[in-house]
Each structure stands twice: as C-alpha cells, then as structure tokens.
PDB file of C-alpha atoms in Angstrom:
ATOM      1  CA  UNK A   1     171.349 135.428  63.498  1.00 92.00           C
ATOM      2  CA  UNK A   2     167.671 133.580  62.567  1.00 95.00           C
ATOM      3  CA  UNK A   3     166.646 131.624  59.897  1.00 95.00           C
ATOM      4  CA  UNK A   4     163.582 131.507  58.807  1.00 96.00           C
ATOM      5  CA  UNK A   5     162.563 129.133  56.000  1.00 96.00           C
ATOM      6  CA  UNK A   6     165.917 129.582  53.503  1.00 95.00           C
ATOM      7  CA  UNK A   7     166.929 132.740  54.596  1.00 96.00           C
ATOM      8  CA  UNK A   8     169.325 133.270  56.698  1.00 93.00           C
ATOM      9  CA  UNK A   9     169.579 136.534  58.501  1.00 94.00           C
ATOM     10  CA  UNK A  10     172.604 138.336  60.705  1.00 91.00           C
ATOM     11  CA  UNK A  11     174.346 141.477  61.649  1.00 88.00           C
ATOM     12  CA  UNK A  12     178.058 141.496  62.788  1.00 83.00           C
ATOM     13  CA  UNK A  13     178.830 141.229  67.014  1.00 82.00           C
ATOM     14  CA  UNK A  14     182.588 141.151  66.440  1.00 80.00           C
ATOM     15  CA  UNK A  15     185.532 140.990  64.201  1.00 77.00           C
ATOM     16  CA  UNK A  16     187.361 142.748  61.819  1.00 76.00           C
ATOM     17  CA  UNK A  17     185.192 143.756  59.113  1.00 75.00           C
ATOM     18  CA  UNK A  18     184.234 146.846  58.088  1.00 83.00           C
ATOM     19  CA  UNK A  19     180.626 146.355  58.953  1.00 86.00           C
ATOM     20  CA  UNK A  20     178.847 147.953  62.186  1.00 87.00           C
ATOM     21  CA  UNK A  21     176.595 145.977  64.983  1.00 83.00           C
ATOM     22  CA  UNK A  22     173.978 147.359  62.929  1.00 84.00           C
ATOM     23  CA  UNK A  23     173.925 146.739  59.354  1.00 89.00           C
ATOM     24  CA  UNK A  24     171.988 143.633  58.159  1.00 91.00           C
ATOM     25  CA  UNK A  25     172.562 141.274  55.696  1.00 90.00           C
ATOM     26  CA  UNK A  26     169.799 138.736  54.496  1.00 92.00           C
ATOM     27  CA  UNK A  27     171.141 135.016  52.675  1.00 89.00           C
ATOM     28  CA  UNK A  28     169.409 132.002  50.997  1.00 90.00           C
ATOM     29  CA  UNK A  29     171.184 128.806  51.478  1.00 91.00           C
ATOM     30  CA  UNK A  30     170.509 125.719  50.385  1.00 91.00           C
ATOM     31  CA  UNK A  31     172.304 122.429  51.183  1.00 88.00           C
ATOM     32  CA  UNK A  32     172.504 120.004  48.394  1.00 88.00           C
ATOM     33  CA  UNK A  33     174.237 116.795  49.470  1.00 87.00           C
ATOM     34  CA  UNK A  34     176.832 117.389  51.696  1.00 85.00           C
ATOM     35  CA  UNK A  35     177.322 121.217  49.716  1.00 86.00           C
ATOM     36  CA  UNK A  36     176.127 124.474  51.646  1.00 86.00           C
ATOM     37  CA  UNK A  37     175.650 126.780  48.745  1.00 87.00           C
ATOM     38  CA  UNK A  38     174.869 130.684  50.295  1.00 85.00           C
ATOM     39  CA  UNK A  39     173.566 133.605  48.092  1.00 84.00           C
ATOM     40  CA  UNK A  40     173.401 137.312  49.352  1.00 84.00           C
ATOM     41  CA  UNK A  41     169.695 138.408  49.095  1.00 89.00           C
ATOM     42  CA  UNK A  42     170.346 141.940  50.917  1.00 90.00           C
ATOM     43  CA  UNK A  43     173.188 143.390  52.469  1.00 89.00           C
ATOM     44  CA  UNK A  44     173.128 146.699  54.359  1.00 91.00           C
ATOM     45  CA  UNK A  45     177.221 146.521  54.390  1.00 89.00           C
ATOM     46  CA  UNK A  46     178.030 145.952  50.770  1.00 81.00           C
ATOM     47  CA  UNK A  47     181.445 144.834  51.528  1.00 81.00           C
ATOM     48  CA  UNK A  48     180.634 142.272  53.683  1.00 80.00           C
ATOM     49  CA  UNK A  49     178.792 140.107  50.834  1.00 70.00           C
ATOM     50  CA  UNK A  50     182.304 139.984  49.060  1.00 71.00           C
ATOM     51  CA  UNK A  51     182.593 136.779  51.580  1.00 72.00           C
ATOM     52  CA  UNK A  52     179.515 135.175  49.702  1.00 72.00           C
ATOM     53  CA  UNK A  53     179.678 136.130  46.048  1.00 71.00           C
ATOM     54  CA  UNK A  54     182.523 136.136  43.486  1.00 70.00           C
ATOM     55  CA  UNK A  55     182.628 139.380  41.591  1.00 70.00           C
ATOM     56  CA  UNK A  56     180.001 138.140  38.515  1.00 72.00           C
ATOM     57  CA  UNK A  57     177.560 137.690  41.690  1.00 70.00           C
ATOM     58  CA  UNK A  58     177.897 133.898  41.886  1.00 74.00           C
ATOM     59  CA  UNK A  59     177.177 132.057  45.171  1.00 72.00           C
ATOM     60  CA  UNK A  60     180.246 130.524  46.682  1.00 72.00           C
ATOM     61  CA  UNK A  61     179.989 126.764  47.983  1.00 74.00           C
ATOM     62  CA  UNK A  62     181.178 125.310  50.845  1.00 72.00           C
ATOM     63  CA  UNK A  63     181.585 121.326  51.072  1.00 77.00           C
ATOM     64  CA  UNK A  64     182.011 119.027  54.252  1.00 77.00           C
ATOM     65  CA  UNK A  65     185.361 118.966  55.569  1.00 75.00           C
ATOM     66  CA  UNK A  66     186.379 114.816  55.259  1.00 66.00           C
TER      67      UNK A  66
END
C-alpha cells in the first residue's frame, strides 16, 4: 500500500478474495476522534469495495477497540 495525503492506495498480496495481485483500489480515510471512517474512491476489483461500503454506497466506520 501508500498513502498519500487522504488516499489510501493498495492491491491484494494474499488471501481469499476474488481480487488478483493486480487490480487497484484507491480509499479516502479520515480519522475523526478515535473513528477511522474509509470511502472507496476507485476500485479495479469491484467486489472487493463491498468490505468498505454498504450497498447505498455509505462508508463503513471502524472505532478503537477499548
């Protein structure tokens, strides 16, 4: 992966998705607090932003584990 400013870029190296070594996807985050809120910019592998979004397009959130 790399990050540059809010974006967050990265292509799969393992695991079970459906996704090849070389499709690319391209996120904003933005942490708010102690929230990491991540929105799918581009995605070569449109299943893989399924992990990101909700099915209206909404950016899941992620909160610090207490």
């Amino acid at each position: 992966y790399t990050v540059e400013g809010n974006t967050l870029t990265m292509k799969k190296t393992v695991g079970a998705s459906p996704c090849t070594e070389n499709q690319v996807a391209k996120l904003s985050f933005e942490i708010v607090k102690e929230t990491l809120i991540l929105k799918v910019i581009s995605d070569d592998c449109t299943l893989r932003g399924a992990a990101f979004t909700d099915e209206q397009g909404n950016p899941y959130i992620w909160k610090v584990d207490k």
